[in-house]
Short mmCIF file of C-alpha atoms in Angstrom, two decimals:
data_model
loop_
_atom_site.label_atom_id
_atom_site.label_comp_id
_atom_site.label_asym_id
_atom_site.label_seq_id
_atom_site.Cartn_x
_atom_site.Cartn_y
_atom_site.Cartn_z
CA MET M 1 0.23 0.18 -0.10
CA ILE M 2 1.29 3.41 -0.88
CA VAL M 3 1.42 5.72 2.23
CA LEU M 4 1.13 9.41 1.47
CA VAL M 5 1.61 12.13 4.14
CA SER M 6 -0.10 15.53 2.37
CA LEU M 7 1.58 18.75 3.46
CA MET M 8 -0.68 21.39 2.23
CA PHE M 9 1.29 24.94 1.69
CA THR M 10 0.58 27.90 -0.53
CA MET M 11 2.51 29.27 -3.25
CA GLY M 12 4.89 31.10 -1.42
CA TYR M 13 8.41 30.12 0.22
CA GLY M 14 7.75 26.64 1.24
CA TYR M 15 6.87 25.84 -2.27
CA ALA M 16 9.80 27.75 -3.83
CA GLN M 17 12.03 25.68 -1.84
CA ALA M 18 10.49 22.67 -3.17
CA VAL M 19 10.96 23.95 -6.49
CA ASP M 20 14.15 24.96 -6.72
CA ALA M 21 14.92 21.63 -4.93
CA ASN M 22 13.61 20.18 -8.07
CA ASN M 23 14.36 22.20 -10.53
CA ASN M 24 12.21 21.32 -13.09
CA ALA M 25 9.13 22.33 -15.06
CA LEU M 26 6.93 23.10 -11.74
CA ASN M 27 9.08 26.66 -12.04
CA ALA M 28 5.96 27.79 -14.27
CA LEU M 29 3.88 27.47 -11.41
CA ALA M 30 5.76 30.24 -9.39
CA THR M 31 4.07 32.69 -11.93
CA TYR M 32 0.53 31.88 -10.46
CA GLY M 33 0.25 34.98 -8.43
CA PRO M 34 1.10 36.63 -5.32
CA ASP M 35 -2.40 35.69 -3.70
CA GLY M 36 -0.99 32.47 -2.39
CA ALA M 37 -3.74 30.41 -3.76
CA ASN M 38 -3.66 26.93 -2.78
CA ILE M 39 -3.82 24.80 -5.75
CA GLY M 40 -1.87 21.33 -4.30
CA ALA M 41 0.12 19.39 -2.09
CA SER M 42 3.50 17.75 -1.77
CA SER M 43 3.23 14.31 -0.54
CA ILE M 44 5.87 11.87 0.86
CA VAL M 45 5.53 8.45 -1.23
CA ARG M 46 6.38 5.16 0.46
CA ASN M 47 6.43 2.05 -1.54
CA PRO M 48 4.01 -0.85 -0.96
CA PRO M 49 5.78 -3.55 0.95
CA ARG M 50 6.15 -6.16 -2.03
CA PRO M 51 6.05 -4.97 -5.93
CA ILE M 52 2.70 -4.53 -7.94
CA GLU M 53 3.17 -4.81 -11.47
CA GLY M 54 1.73 -2.20 -14.01
CA THR M 55 1.12 1.12 -13.28
CA VAL M 56 -1.29 3.45 -11.48
CA TYR M 57 -0.49 6.41 -14.19
CA LEU M 58 -2.54 7.30 -17.29
CA PHE M 59 -0.10 8.64 -19.53
CA ASP M 60 3.03 6.57 -20.62
CA THR M 61 5.42 9.08 -19.81
CA TRP M 62 5.90 12.20 -17.90
CA TYR M 63 6.60 14.56 -20.66
CA ASN M 64 3.41 15.83 -21.41
CA ASN M 65 2.42 19.31 -22.73
CA THR M 66 0.16 20.93 -20.38
CA LEU M 67 -2.07 23.83 -19.85
CA ILE M 68 -3.19 24.45 -16.38
CA VAL M 69 -6.26 26.80 -16.63
CA THR M 70 -7.05 28.79 -13.57
CA THR M 71 -10.10 30.68 -12.23
CA THR M 72 -7.74 33.44 -11.08
CA GLN M 73 -5.49 34.35 -14.41
CA GLU M 74 -6.27 35.24 -17.70
CA LYS M 75 -3.20 33.33 -19.22
CA PRO M 76 -2.87 29.34 -18.56
CA ILE M 77 0.22 28.32 -17.09
CA ARG M 78 2.31 25.88 -19.41
CA LEU M 79 4.49 22.87 -18.51
CA ASN M 80 6.34 20.95 -20.85
CA SER M 81 7.21 18.19 -18.83
CA ASN M 82 6.91 16.20 -15.43
CA ILE M 83 3.07 15.76 -14.81
CA ASN M 84 0.61 12.95 -15.21
CA PHE M 85 -2.42 11.78 -13.94
CA ASN M 86 -2.94 9.10 -11.04
CA ALA M 87 -6.05 7.33 -11.97
CA LYS M 88 -5.65 5.45 -8.69
CA ARG M 89 -5.90 8.73 -6.44
CA ASN M 90 -7.60 10.75 -9.21
CA VAL M 91 -5.20 13.33 -8.93
CA PHE M 92 -2.68 15.09 -11.18
CA GLU M 93 0.95 14.70 -9.74
CA SER M 94 4.45 16.07 -10.65
CA LYS M 95 7.73 14.76 -8.81
CA ILE M 96 9.38 16.94 -6.81
CA ASP M 97 12.06 14.16 -5.93
CA LYS M 98 12.68 10.54 -5.77
CA GLU M 99 10.19 10.16 -2.71
CA THR M 100 8.06 13.26 -2.75
CA ILE M 101 5.38 14.39 -5.56
CA PHE M 102 2.92 17.52 -5.87
CA THR M 103 -0.50 16.71 -6.41
CA PHE M 104 -2.50 19.39 -8.14
CA ASN M 105 -5.98 20.36 -6.54
CA PHE M 106 -8.73 22.05 -8.36
CA THR M 107 -9.77 24.88 -5.71
CA ASN M 108 -8.49 27.48 -8.22
CA ILE M 109 -8.11 25.33 -11.21
CA GLU M 110 -10.61 25.34 -13.97
CA LYS M 111 -9.21 22.44 -15.94
CA ILE M 112 -6.14 21.24 -16.87
CA VAL M 113 -5.30 20.12 -20.74
CA ILE M 114 -2.75 17.62 -21.61
CA ASN M 115 -1.69 16.43 -24.87
CA ASN M 116 -4.83 18.56 -25.98
CA ARG M 117 -7.02 16.16 -23.50
CA VAL M 118 -9.11 17.73 -21.51
CA PHE M 119 -9.77 17.38 -17.80
CA LYS M 120 -12.29 18.92 -15.35
CA ASN M 121 -13.29 18.42 -11.79
CA ILE M 122 -16.87 17.67 -11.83
CA TYR M 123 -19.60 17.11 -9.09
CA SER M 124 -20.55 12.95 -9.37
CA PRO M 125 -24.08 12.41 -7.86
CA VAL M 126 -22.90 8.80 -8.57
CA ASP M 127 -20.03 8.93 -6.38
CA GLY M 128 -21.52 11.64 -4.17
CA SER M 129 -17.97 13.48 -4.54
CA TYR M 130 -16.15 15.72 -6.97
CA ARG M 131 -13.91 13.60 -9.42
CA VAL M 132 -11.45 14.62 -12.17
CA PHE M 133 -12.99 13.29 -15.08
CA GLU M 134 -11.38 13.74 -18.84
CA VAL M 135 -13.99 15.59 -21.11
CA ILE M 136 -14.88 13.56 -24.23
CA ALA M 137 -17.81 16.00 -25.38
CA GLU M 138 -19.37 19.31 -24.71
CA THR M 139 -22.68 20.85 -25.89
CA ASP M 140 -25.06 23.42 -24.48
CA ASP M 141 -27.36 20.50 -24.01
CA PHE M 142 -25.14 17.77 -22.61
CA GLU M 143 -21.45 16.92 -22.09
CA ILE M 144 -19.78 13.38 -21.88
CA TYR M 145 -17.31 12.43 -19.56
CA LYS M 146 -14.76 9.76 -19.30
CA ASN M 147 -14.12 8.42 -15.39
CA TYR M 148 -10.29 6.42 -14.81
CA THR M 149 -10.12 3.88 -11.80
CA ILE M 150 -7.48 1.50 -10.77
CA ASP M 151 -8.48 -2.31 -9.71
CA ILE M 152 -5.88 -4.66 -8.03
CA ARG M 153 -5.56 -7.84 -9.76
CA GLU M 154 -3.83 -10.07 -6.70
CA GLY M 155 -1.14 -12.36 -7.83
CA ASN M 156 -1.24 -16.30 -7.17
CA PRO M 157 1.98 -18.10 -5.74
CA ASN M 158 1.35 -20.95 -7.99
CA PRO M 159 4.30 -20.76 -10.72
CA LEU M 160 2.22 -22.62 -12.75
CA LEU M 161 0.50 -19.71 -13.30
CA ALA M 162 3.02 -17.08 -13.85
CA ARG M 163 1.61 -14.35 -11.99
CA ALA M 164 3.12 -14.11 -8.76
CA ASN M 165 2.73 -10.67 -8.23
CA ASP M 166 -0.30 -8.47 -7.42
CA LYS M 167 -1.12 -6.38 -11.05
CA TYR M 168 -2.90 -2.44 -11.27
CA ILE M 169 -5.48 -2.77 -14.05
CA MET M 170 -6.52 0.53 -15.27
CA ARG M 171 -10.59 0.92 -15.71
CA ASP M 172 -12.63 3.29 -17.66
CA SER M 173 -16.28 4.14 -17.76
CA TYR M 174 -18.44 6.82 -19.59
CA TYR M 175 -21.16 9.37 -18.18
CA VAL M 176 -23.50 11.85 -19.52
CA LYS M 177 -24.46 14.63 -18.03
CA LYS M 178 -27.99 16.64 -19.37
CA GLY M 179 -29.53 19.39 -17.26
CA LYS M 180 -29.89 17.64 -13.60
CA SER M 181 -29.25 14.13 -14.90
CA PHE M 182 -25.63 12.50 -14.19
CA LYS M 183 -26.11 8.80 -15.19
CA ARG M 184 -23.57 6.11 -16.25
CA LEU M 185 -23.34 5.90 -20.44
CA LYS M 186 -22.23 3.25 -22.51
CA LEU M 187 -20.75 4.42 -26.19
CA LYS M 188 -23.41 2.99 -28.40
CA LYS M 189 -25.73 4.52 -30.97
CA SER M 190 -29.15 4.14 -29.05
CA GLU M 191 -27.89 5.97 -26.10
CA ILE M 192 -25.83 8.85 -27.81
CA LEU M 193 -29.06 9.49 -30.07
CA LYS M 194 -31.00 9.84 -26.89
CA ALA M 195 -28.89 12.66 -25.54
CA ALA M 196 -29.02 14.44 -28.81
CA GLY M 197 -32.83 14.68 -28.47
CA SER M 198 -34.69 16.04 -31.64
CA LYS M 199 -31.66 16.25 -33.87
CA SER M 200 -31.34 12.57 -33.40
CA SER M 201 -32.10 11.74 -36.86
CA VAL M 202 -30.01 14.39 -38.20
CA VAL M 203 -26.95 13.11 -36.15
CA GLU M 204 -27.73 9.90 -37.14
CA GLN M 205 -27.63 10.24 -40.74
CA TYR M 206 -24.38 12.08 -40.61
CA ALA M 207 -22.94 9.51 -39.20
CA LYS M 208 -24.04 7.08 -41.83
CA ASP M 209 -22.87 9.17 -44.55
CA ASN M 210 -19.50 10.08 -43.10
CA ASN M 211 -18.80 6.36 -41.83
CA LEU M 212 -18.45 7.19 -38.03
CA ASN M 213 -18.75 4.67 -35.28
CA PHE M 214 -20.50 5.69 -32.34
CA LYS M 215 -18.34 3.66 -30.31
CA ASN M 216 -15.36 5.25 -31.03
CA GLU M 217 -14.30 8.04 -29.02
CA ARG M 218 -12.94 9.88 -32.10
CA ASP M 219 -15.59 9.17 -34.40
CA LEU M 220 -18.19 10.58 -31.46
CA GLN M 221 -16.10 13.61 -31.29
CA LYS M 222 -16.71 14.22 -34.80
CA ILE M 223 -20.03 13.32 -34.35
CA VAL M 224 -20.44 15.76 -31.44
CA SER M 225 -18.70 18.77 -33.18
CA TYR M 226 -21.26 18.54 -35.98
CA TYR M 227 -24.34 18.33 -33.40
CA ARG M 228 -22.75 21.89 -32.21
CA THR M 229 -23.61 23.12 -35.77
CA LEU M 230 -27.17 22.22 -35.91
#
């Protein structure tokens, strides 16, 4: 199990020390402003007692082009490296050193755009709390979000199974928000057309004419882009 000891602080002297020690892309956050707005925490990470295969991180690398859009600054903060999404903790993280990470919270963050993928902190009635979701599609009528979670598949000491260690398994699921409704969504034609409401027949014809698959994320985004023009 990973043990996290959180140390909350504001963008001041303590944070500057951490950035100087790391000498990495977090230097960009020093421009966040003199108001001392709290956008994260440092954490001490302790490794689990036995190795776990796989990863809890969404992106294969920590070198990700990132824009952090805050609620207090006109210009977004740019990071070119050292940021990833921890699906187990449902947070964005940056490494300060080998044993310490910086965890972003969304108190003063509107959205994080990483490799052109948008993430927002949305209240989920399903979970009864706020969660960070990837935004798959947004319109004036509905939004589609993607949720990431981590399961642990337990290992088995049986040598015949070649699965001695536990392993992280990343899962994803989709949700649609329409008005006050927020519910689980399957990426299939009938459910997307239901969200499209009175425009469903036009949307269906567009998808058919352009050989677009409602189950494919990229195709779905093209379909929704067309929907926004109607």
